[in-house]
CSV table of C-alpha atoms and ligand atoms in Angstrom, one decimal:
chain,number,residue,atom,x,y,z
B,16,MET,CA,228.1,73.2,144.3
B,17,LYS,CA,227.1,75.7,141.6
B,18,LYS,CA,230.0,74.6,139.4
B,19,ILE,CA,228.8,70.9,139.5
B,20,GLN,CA,225.3,72.0,138.6
B,21,PHE,CA,226.6,74.0,135.7
B,22,PHE,CA,228.6,71.1,134.3
B,23,LEU,CA,225.6,68.7,134.8
B,24,ILE,CA,223.4,71.1,132.8
B,25,LEU,CA,226.1,71.4,130.1
B,26,ILE,CA,226.4,67.6,129.8
B,27,ILE,CA,222.6,67.2,129.6
B,28,ILE,CA,222.5,69.9,126.8
B,29,LEU,CA,225.4,68.1,125.0
B,30,ILE,CA,223.6,64.7,125.2
B,31,CYS,CA,220.4,66.4,124.0
B,32,CYS,CA,222.3,67.9,121.1
B,33,LEU,CA,224.0,64.6,120.2
B,34,ALA,CA,220.7,62.7,120.5
B,35,GLY,CA,219.0,65.4,118.3
B,36,TYR,CA,221.8,65.1,115.8
B,37,TYR,CA,221.4,61.3,115.8
B,38,PHE,CA,217.7,61.3,115.4
B,39,PHE,CA,217.2,64.2,113.1
B,40,PHE,CA,220.4,64.7,111.1
B,41,LEU,CA,222.4,61.5,111.0
B,42,ASP,CA,222.0,59.5,107.8
B,43,LYS,CA,220.9,56.0,108.9
B,44,VAL,CA,219.8,54.9,105.4
B,45,SER,CA,221.9,52.4,103.5
B,46,PRO,CA,223.1,53.0,100.0
B,47,ASP,CA,221.0,51.5,97.2
B,48,ILE,CA,222.6,48.9,94.9
B,49,LYS,CA,221.1,48.1,91.5
B,50,ILE,CA,222.3,45.5,89.0
B,51,LEU,CA,221.1,46.6,85.6
B,52,ASN,CA,221.4,43.2,84.0
B,53,GLY,CA,218.4,40.8,83.9
B,54,ARG,CA,219.0,37.1,84.7
B,55,TYR,CA,221.5,37.0,81.8
B,56,ILE,CA,224.8,38.9,81.4
B,57,GLY,CA,226.2,39.1,77.9
B,58,GLY,CA,225.2,40.8,74.7
B,59,HIS,CA,227.4,43.2,72.8
B,60,ASN,CA,229.4,44.4,75.8
B,61,ASN,CA,229.3,41.3,78.1
B,62,ALA,CA,229.3,43.7,81.0
B,63,LEU,CA,227.9,43.4,84.5
B,64,SER,CA,226.4,46.9,85.1
B,65,VAL,CA,226.1,48.1,88.7
B,66,VAL,CA,224.8,51.4,90.0
B,67,VAL,CA,225.2,52.4,93.7
B,68,THR,CA,223.4,55.5,94.9
B,69,ASP,CA,222.9,57.2,98.3
B,70,ASP,CA,220.4,59.9,99.0
B,71,ARG,CA,222.3,61.8,101.7
B,72,SER,CA,225.9,60.7,102.1
B,73,LEU,CA,228.8,60.1,99.8
B,74,ILE,CA,229.6,56.5,98.9
B,75,LYS,CA,232.8,55.3,100.6
B,76,LYS,CA,233.4,51.8,99.3
B,77,VAL,CA,232.0,49.2,96.9
B,78,ASP,CA,233.1,45.6,97.1
B,79,ILE,CA,232.1,43.2,94.3
B,80,LEU,CA,232.7,39.5,94.7
B,81,ILE,CA,232.2,37.2,91.7
B,82,LYS,CA,232.1,33.4,92.2
B,83,GLN,CA,231.9,30.7,89.5
B,84,ASN,CA,232.5,27.1,90.6
B,85,LYS,CA,235.9,27.3,92.4
B,86,LYS,CA,236.9,30.6,90.8
B,87,GLU,CA,236.5,33.7,92.8
B,88,LYS,CA,237.4,37.3,92.0
B,89,ASN,CA,237.0,40.4,94.3
B,90,ILE,CA,237.1,44.0,93.1
B,91,VAL,CA,237.1,46.8,95.6
B,92,PHE,CA,236.4,50.4,94.7
B,93,LYS,CA,237.5,52.9,97.3
B,94,ASP,CA,237.5,56.7,97.9
B,95,ASN,CA,234.5,57.6,95.8
B,96,ASN,CA,233.4,61.1,96.3
B,97,SER,CA,230.0,61.0,94.8
B,98,THR,CA,226.4,60.0,95.8
B,99,ARG,CA,226.2,57.9,92.6
B,100,VAL,CA,228.7,55.5,91.2
B,101,GLU,CA,228.4,53.2,88.2
B,102,TYR,CA,230.6,50.3,87.2
B,103,LYS,CA,230.7,48.2,84.1
B,104,ILE,CA,232.7,45.0,84.6
B,105,ASN,CA,233.5,42.7,81.6
B,106,LEU,CA,233.3,39.2,83.2
B,107,LYS,CA,234.7,37.4,80.1
B,108,GLU,CA,237.9,39.5,80.3
B,109,MET,CA,238.2,38.6,83.9
B,110,GLY,CA,238.4,34.9,82.9
B,111,PHE,CA,234.8,33.8,83.7
B,112,SER,CA,233.2,31.4,81.2
B,113,ASP,CA,229.6,31.0,80.0
B,114,GLY,CA,227.4,29.5,82.7
B,115,LYS,CA,226.0,30.2,86.1
B,116,LEU,CA,227.8,32.6,88.5
B,117,SER,CA,227.0,34.4,91.7
B,118,ILE,CA,227.6,38.0,92.5
B,119,CYS,CA,227.8,39.6,95.9
B,120,ILE,CA,228.0,43.4,96.2
B,121,SER,CA,228.5,45.4,99.4
B,122,ALA,CA,228.4,49.1,99.6
B,123,TRP,CA,229.3,51.5,102.5
B,124,ASP,CA,228.4,55.2,102.7
B,125,ARG,CA,230.3,58.0,104.6
B,126,SER,CA,227.7,58.5,107.2
B,127,LEU,CA,228.9,58.5,110.9
B,128,ASN,CA,226.3,55.9,111.7
B,129,ASN,CA,227.4,52.6,113.2
B,130,PHE,CA,230.2,54.3,115.2
B,131,GLY,CA,231.7,55.8,112.1
B,132,THR,CA,231.8,52.8,109.8
B,133,GLY,CA,228.8,54.0,107.8
B,134,ASN,CA,225.6,52.4,106.6
B,135,ILE,CA,226.1,49.2,104.7
B,136,LYS,CA,224.0,47.4,102.1
B,137,GLN,CA,224.7,44.0,100.7
B,138,ILE,CA,223.1,42.0,97.9
B,139,GLU,CA,223.7,38.6,96.4
B,140,LYS,CA,222.3,37.3,93.2
B,141,GLU,CA,222.8,34.5,90.7
B,142,PHE,CA,223.3,35.2,87.0
B,143,ILE,CA,224.0,33.3,83.8
B,144,LEU,CA,226.9,34.6,81.8
B,145,ASP,CA,226.2,34.1,78.1
B,146,THR,CA,228.5,35.6,75.6
B,147,THR,CA,227.8,33.2,72.7
B,148,PRO,CA,225.3,34.3,70.0
B,149,PRO,CA,222.8,31.6,68.9
B,150,SER,CA,223.5,29.6,65.8
B,151,ILE,CA,221.0,29.5,63.0
B,152,TYR,CA,220.6,26.7,60.5
B,153,VAL,CA,218.2,27.2,57.6
B,154,LYS,CA,216.1,24.2,56.8
B,155,THR,CA,214.0,25.4,53.9
B,156,HIS,CA,215.5,25.8,50.4
B,157,ARG,CA,212.9,27.3,48.2
B,158,HIS,CA,212.8,31.1,48.6
B,159,ASN,CA,211.6,32.6,45.3
B,160,LEU,CA,210.0,35.9,45.9
B,161,LYS,CA,208.9,38.9,43.8
B,162,ILE,CA,209.0,42.4,45.2
B,163,GLY,CA,205.7,42.9,47.0
B,164,GLY,CA,205.3,39.1,47.2
B,165,SER,CA,205.4,36.5,49.9
B,166,GLY,CA,207.6,33.6,51.1
B,167,VAL,CA,208.2,31.4,54.1
B,168,ALA,CA,211.4,30.1,55.6
B,169,GLY,CA,212.0,27.6,58.4
B,170,TYR,CA,215.1,27.4,60.5
B,171,PHE,CA,216.6,26.0,63.6
B,172,VAL,CA,218.1,28.1,66.4
B,173,SER,CA,220.6,26.6,68.9
B,174,GLU,CA,219.2,28.2,72.1
B,175,PRO,CA,216.1,29.9,73.4
B,176,VAL,CA,215.8,33.4,71.9
B,177,LYS,CA,214.1,36.6,73.0
B,178,LYS,CA,213.5,37.7,69.4
B,179,THR,CA,213.8,36.2,66.0
B,180,GLY,CA,212.6,36.7,62.5
B,181,ILE,CA,213.5,37.8,59.0
B,182,GLU,CA,214.6,41.4,58.4
B,183,VAL,CA,214.0,42.9,55.0
B,184,GLY,CA,214.4,46.5,54.2
B,185,GLY,CA,214.4,47.6,57.8
B,186,TYR,CA,211.3,45.6,58.8
B,187,LEU,CA,211.5,42.5,61.0
B,188,PHE,CA,209.0,39.9,60.2
B,189,PRO,CA,208.6,37.9,63.4
B,190,ALA,CA,209.2,34.2,63.3
B,191,TYR,CA,207.2,31.8,65.5
B,192,LYS,CA,207.9,28.4,67.0
B,193,TYR,CA,206.8,25.7,64.5
B,194,ASN,CA,207.8,22.6,66.4
B,195,LYS,CA,210.1,21.7,69.2
B,196,GLU,CA,213.2,22.9,67.4
B,197,ASP,CA,212.3,25.0,64.4
B,198,TYR,CA,211.0,28.5,63.8
B,199,ILE,CA,208.8,29.5,60.9
B,200,CYS,CA,208.7,32.9,59.4
B,201,PHE,CA,206.3,34.2,56.7
B,202,PHE,CA,207.9,37.3,55.2
B,203,SER,CA,207.8,39.6,52.2
B,204,ILE,CA,210.1,41.6,50.0
B,205,PRO,CA,208.1,44.7,50.9
B,206,TYR,CA,206.5,46.7,48.1
B,207,TRP,CA,208.7,49.7,48.9
B,208,ILE,CA,212.0,47.9,48.0
B,209,GLN,CA,213.6,49.1,44.8
B,210,ASP,CA,216.5,46.8,44.4
B,211,ARG,CA,216.0,43.1,43.7
B,212,LYS,CA,219.6,42.5,45.1
B,213,ILE,CA,218.4,43.1,48.6
B,214,THR,CA,219.3,40.5,51.2
B,215,PRO,CA,216.8,39.1,53.7
B,216,TRP,CA,218.5,38.5,57.0
B,217,ILE,CA,217.6,35.9,59.6
B,218,VAL,CA,218.1,37.5,63.0
B,219,ALA,CA,218.1,35.8,66.4
B,220,ILE,CA,218.7,37.6,69.7
B,221,ASP,CA,219.1,35.5,72.8
B,222,TYR,CA,218.1,36.4,76.4
B,223,ALA,CA,221.5,37.9,77.1
B,224,GLY,CA,221.3,40.1,74.1
B,225,ASN,CA,223.8,38.2,71.9
B,226,THR,CA,222.7,38.7,68.2
B,227,GLN,CA,223.2,36.4,65.3
B,228,LYS,CA,222.4,37.6,61.7
B,229,ILE,CA,222.8,35.3,58.7
B,230,PRO,CA,221.7,36.0,55.1
B,231,LEU,CA,218.8,34.0,53.7
B,232,ASN,CA,219.5,32.6,50.3
B,233,ALA,CA,216.6,34.0,48.2
B,234,TYR,CA,216.0,34.6,44.5
B,235,ILE,CA,214.1,37.9,44.1
B,236,LYS,CA,212.3,39.0,41.1
B,237,LYS,CA,211.6,42.6,40.2
B,238,THR,CA,208.0,43.8,39.9
B,239,LYS,CA,206.9,46.7,37.8
B,240,PHE,CA,204.1,48.5,39.6
B,241,PRO,CA,201.8,50.5,37.2
B,242,SER,CA,200.7,54.0,37.7
B,243,THR,CA,197.2,55.5,37.5
B,244,SER,CA,195.5,58.9,37.8
B,245,ILE,CA,192.4,59.5,39.9
B,246,ASN,CA,190.3,62.6,39.5
B,247,ILE,CA,188.7,63.8,42.7
B,248,SER,CA,185.3,65.4,42.0
B,249,ASP,CA,183.5,67.8,44.3
B,250,LYS,CA,180.7,65.3,44.5
B,251,PHE,CA,183.1,62.7,45.8
B,252,LEU,CA,184.5,65.2,48.3
B,253,ILE,CA,181.1,66.3,49.6
B,254,THR,CA,179.5,62.8,49.9
B,255,LYS,CA,182.6,60.9,51.1
B,256,MET,CA,184.3,63.3,53.5
B,257,ALA,CA,181.1,63.5,55.6
B,258,GLN,CA,182.3,60.2,57.1
B,259,PHE,CA,185.4,61.9,58.4
B,260,GLN,CA,183.9,65.3,59.4
B,261,ASN,CA,183.9,64.3,63.1
B,262,GLU,CA,187.6,63.6,63.1
B,263,TYR,CA,188.4,67.0,61.4
B,264,PRO,CA,185.5,69.2,62.4
B,265,SER,CA,187.0,72.5,61.3
B,266,LEU,CA,188.3,71.5,57.8
B,267,LYS,CA,186.8,71.8,54.3
B,268,PRO,CA,186.1,68.6,52.3
B,269,LEU,CA,189.3,68.9,50.2
B,270,GLU,CA,191.5,69.5,53.3
B,271,ILE,CA,189.8,66.5,55.0
B,272,PHE,CA,190.6,64.4,51.9
B,273,LEU,CA,194.3,65.3,52.1
B,274,LYS,CA,194.4,64.6,55.8
B,275,VAL,CA,192.6,61.2,55.4
B,276,ASN,CA,194.6,60.2,52.3
B,277,ARG,CA,198.0,61.1,54.0
B,278,GLU,CA,197.8,61.0,57.8
B,279,LEU,CA,194.9,58.6,58.4
B,280,ARG,CA,196.2,56.2,55.7
B,281,LYS,CA,199.6,56.2,57.5
B,282,LYS,CA,198.0,55.7,60.9
B,283,ASN,CA,195.9,52.8,59.6
B,284,ARG,CA,199.0,51.1,58.2
B,285,GLU,CA,200.7,51.4,61.5
B,286,LYS,CA,197.7,49.9,63.2
B,287,LEU,CA,197.9,46.9,60.7
B,288,LYS,CA,201.3,46.1,62.1
B,289,GLU,CA,199.9,45.9,65.6
B,290,ILE,CA,197.1,43.7,64.5
B,291,GLY,CA,199.6,41.6,62.6
B,292,LEU,CA,201.1,40.5,65.9
B,293,GLU,CA,197.7,39.2,67.1
B,294,THR,CA,198.2,35.9,65.4
B,295,GLU,CA,197.7,32.2,66.2
B,296,PRO,CA,201.0,30.3,66.3
B,297,LYS,CA,199.6,27.6,63.9
B,298,ILE,CA,198.5,27.4,60.3
B,299,LEU,CA,194.7,27.9,60.1
B,300,PHE,CA,194.5,28.2,56.3
B,301,LYS,CA,194.1,25.4,53.9
B,302,GLY,CA,194.9,25.5,50.2
B,303,ALA,CA,194.3,28.5,47.9
B,304,PHE,CA,192.5,31.6,49.1
B,305,LEU,CA,189.1,32.5,47.6
B,306,ARG,CA,188.6,35.4,45.4
B,307,LEU,CA,185.3,37.3,45.6
B,308,PRO,CA,183.0,35.2,43.2
B,309,ASN,CA,182.0,36.7,39.9
B,310,SER,CA,184.0,39.8,40.3
B,311,ALA,CA,186.1,42.0,38.0
B,312,ARG,CA,189.4,43.4,39.1
B,313,LYS,CA,189.2,47.2,39.3
B,314,GLU,CA,192.7,48.0,40.6
B,315,ALA,CA,195.8,45.8,41.1
B,316,PHE,CA,198.3,45.7,44.0
B,317,GLY,CA,201.1,48.2,44.2
B,318,VAL,CA,199.6,50.7,41.8
B,319,ARG,CA,201.1,54.2,42.2
B,320,ARG,CA,198.1,56.5,42.3
B,321,SER,CA,198.2,60.2,41.4
B,322,TYR,CA,195.3,62.2,42.7
B,323,PHE,CA,194.1,65.2,40.6
B,324,TYR,CA,191.6,67.9,41.7
B,325,LYS,CA,190.5,70.4,39.0
B,326,GLY,CA,193.4,69.3,36.8
B,327,GLU,CA,196.0,69.8,39.5
B,328,LYS,CA,198.0,67.0,41.1
B,329,ILE,CA,197.3,67.1,44.8
B,330,ASP,CA,198.6,63.8,46.2
B,331,GLU,CA,200.3,60.5,45.5
B,332,GLN,CA,199.8,57.1,47.2
B,333,THR,CA,200.3,53.4,46.7
B,334,HIS,CA,197.3,51.0,46.5
B,335,LEU,CA,198.1,48.0,48.7
B,336,GLY,CA,195.3,45.6,47.9
B,337,ILE,CA,193.2,44.4,45.0
B,338,ASP,CA,189.8,46.1,44.2
B,339,LEU,CA,187.2,43.7,43.1
B,340,ALA,CA,183.7,44.7,42.0
B,341,SER,CA,180.7,42.4,41.7
B,342,ILE,CA,177.0,43.4,42.1
B,343,ALA,CA,176.3,46.0,44.8
B,344,ARG,CA,176.1,44.6,48.3
B,345,ALA,CA,177.6,41.3,47.1
B,346,GLU,CA,178.1,38.6,49.8
B,347,VAL,CA,181.8,38.4,50.8
B,348,PRO,CA,183.2,35.0,51.7
B,349,ALA,CA,186.1,34.5,54.1
B,350,ALA,CA,189.0,33.8,51.7
B,351,ASN,CA,190.3,31.1,54.0
B,352,SER,CA,189.7,29.6,57.5
B,353,GLY,CA,190.9,31.7,60.4
B,354,LYS,CA,190.0,33.8,63.4
B,355,VAL,CA,188.5,37.3,63.1
B,356,VAL,CA,190.9,39.7,64.7
B,357,PHE,CA,189.2,42.9,63.6
B,358,ALA,CA,185.6,43.8,62.7
B,359,GLY,CA,184.6,47.4,62.7
B,360,TRP,CA,185.5,50.9,61.3
B,361,PHE,CA,189.0,51.2,60.1
B,362,GLY,CA,189.6,54.7,58.7
B,363,ILE,CA,190.3,54.7,54.9
B,364,TYR,CA,189.1,51.1,54.6
B,365,GLY,CA,185.7,52.0,56.2
B,366,ASN,CA,183.8,49.0,57.6
B,367,THR,CA,186.5,46.3,57.7
B,368,VAL,CA,187.0,42.7,58.6
B,369,ILE,CA,190.5,41.2,59.2
B,370,ILE,CA,190.9,37.5,59.5
B,371,ASP,CA,194.1,35.9,61.0
B,372,HIS,CA,195.2,32.7,59.2
B,373,GLY,CA,198.1,32.0,61.6
B,374,PHE,CA,201.8,32.9,61.8
B,375,GLY,CA,201.2,36.5,60.8
B,376,VAL,CA,199.2,35.8,57.6
B,377,GLN,CA,196.0,37.8,57.5
B,378,SER,CA,193.4,38.8,55.0
B,379,LEU,CA,191.6,42.2,55.0
B,380,TYR,CA,188.1,43.1,53.5
B,381,GLY,CA,187.5,46.8,53.2
B,382,HIS,CA,184.7,49.2,52.2
B,383,LEU,CA,182.0,46.8,53.5
B,384,SER,CA,178.4,47.9,53.8
B,385,TYR,CA,177.6,45.2,56.3
B,386,LEU,CA,179.7,43.2,58.9
B,387,GLY,CA,178.5,39.7,59.5
B,388,VAL,CA,181.2,38.6,62.0
B,389,LYS,CA,182.6,39.7,65.4
B,390,LYS,CA,186.1,39.9,66.7
B,391,GLY,CA,187.3,36.6,68.2
B,392,GLN,CA,185.1,34.5,66.0
B,393,PHE,CA,186.5,31.5,64.0
B,394,VAL,CA,185.4,31.3,60.4
B,395,ASN,CA,185.7,28.6,57.7
B,396,LYS,CA,186.8,29.2,54.2
B,397,GLY,CA,183.7,30.4,52.3
B,398,ASP,CA,181.7,31.6,55.3
B,399,ILE,CA,179.9,34.9,54.5
B,400,ILE,CA,181.6,37.6,56.7
B,401,GLY,CA,179.8,40.7,55.2
B,402,ARG,CA,178.7,42.5,52.1
B,403,THR,CA,180.5,44.8,49.7
B,404,GLY,CA,179.9,48.5,49.9
B,405,ALA,CA,181.6,51.9,49.5
B,406,SER,CA,182.4,52.8,53.1
B,407,GLY,CA,185.6,54.7,53.8
B,408,LEU,CA,187.7,56.1,50.9
B,409,ALA,CA,185.8,54.2,48.1
B,410,GLY,CA,184.3,55.8,45.0
B,411,GLY,CA,181.8,53.0,44.3
B,412,ASP,CA,180.6,49.6,45.6
B,413,HIS,CA,183.6,47.2,45.6
B,414,LEU,CA,185.7,45.0,47.9
B,415,HIS,CA,189.2,46.1,48.8
B,416,PHE,CA,190.9,42.7,49.4
B,417,GLY,CA,194.2,42.7,51.1
B,418,ILE,CA,196.7,40.0,52.3
B,419,LEU,CA,199.1,41.1,55.0
B,420,ILE,CA,202.1,39.4,56.5
B,421,SER,CA,202.8,40.7,60.0
B,422,GLY,CA,201.0,43.9,59.0
B,423,ILE,CA,202.8,44.5,55.7
B,424,PRO,CA,200.5,44.4,52.7
B,425,VAL,CA,201.5,41.8,50.0
B,426,ASP,CA,200.2,41.0,46.5
B,427,PRO,CA,197.1,38.7,47.1
B,428,VAL,CA,197.3,37.2,43.6
B,429,GLU,CA,199.9,34.6,44.8
B,430,TRP,CA,197.6,33.5,47.6
B,431,TRP,CA,194.7,32.8,45.1
B,432,ASP,CA,196.9,30.5,43.2
B,433,LYS,CA,196.8,26.9,44.5
B,434,ASN,CA,200.0,26.0,42.6
B,435,TRP,CA,201.9,28.9,44.1
B,436,ILE,CA,200.8,27.9,47.6
B,437,LYS,CA,201.8,24.3,46.9
B,438,ASN,CA,205.2,25.1,45.5
B,439,ASN,CA,206.3,27.9,47.8
B,440,ILE,CA,204.5,27.4,51.1
B,441,ILE,CA,203.5,23.8,51.5
B,442,TYR,CA,206.7,22.5,49.9
B,443,ASN,CA,208.8,24.4,52.5
B,444,LEU,CA,206.5,23.4,55.4
B,445,LYS,CA,207.0,19.8,54.5
B,446,THR,CA,210.8,20.1,55.1
B,447,LEU,CA,210.1,21.0,58.7
B,448,SER,CA,208.9,18.1,60.8
B,449,ARG,CA,205.9,18.6,63.0
B,450,GLU,CA,206.2,16.9,66.4
H,2,ZN,ZN1,191.4,49.3,47.2
């Protein structure tokens, strides 16, 4: 009798232990399967990327089944001894062709759950295999640019693309849809380019990541940018650096000047690239751009400036707009029609207005004493948007006028010239149909 009782207690303890093990220690969680590709598989390695992980147990087996029409291939990976496995499978090498396919992945772990078979996870997803880069056909022919100048190109791309534009000197000028089939791209041979033999490349990357790159036939003229010297006086430092004292509270005026002229200038130029993307996908400008009426040019585009303080050279920067001086507090007209994308304080440029004219073309009005427009407002060519001044890094009352293409400053002179616009912009736009 005592023996039976002893065994009963032993069995109960054993059952409790097993139940305890089952509830508290046994891994009942399935492995996690991740397919790293988006909807498209392709790009430079054409690989399906799969990662299987398990928090607690080792992964026992992964089964990958790929189906396309009547073709079916099954790959089984066994005897893994890891909690994380990664596979890259080249579907093209396996004989699959571009188009839809479905992928079913099953994974088992080494847990004793399910009577020893382990936890299982299964996923099934549809993908598009795309291993063909898009084709590009250039439709415009006239691409005569000077270094620091502007141009436009139109081209056809054979399939929908994630990213396209013209790359020059490491900068990609984005292109925009112009009509049902064509892209349009305003671009520049940026002012920092030294060699007129540089090639602008049209780049198109499809949703699978396949990249096409073709050279754009362009005739590029060299530009000689002049140099000037600027003497920084104590009066300039004391009166002008007060505007930036809040940003650099512990620095002396000369130190503030160097920070502003180097770091803030750089920061402002980066910000221009961001604003350059805030653009309407249509042409808002019409004809030549307006120049500040009755004004004299005080500084040209691209001038290399050397800054001197007490006879010593302290800095060097490039002037990337045109300085125009009229009477003090002169009315500033919008150079062309467009949408105000910035109106406010803009570092070295002081009180500034930026107008978007579509497809990345923008005009900038710096050092204003008064802002007459607000962000988001549409303006017509000639509308008064503010008054000239000397805010920001300006010695005296003048307008710093800039033209930007996707945030890169270009020489505004071309945009004031109605013949240049007609021959280089309008002429090319006419070769693209508008549907
Ligand atoms: Zn200027």
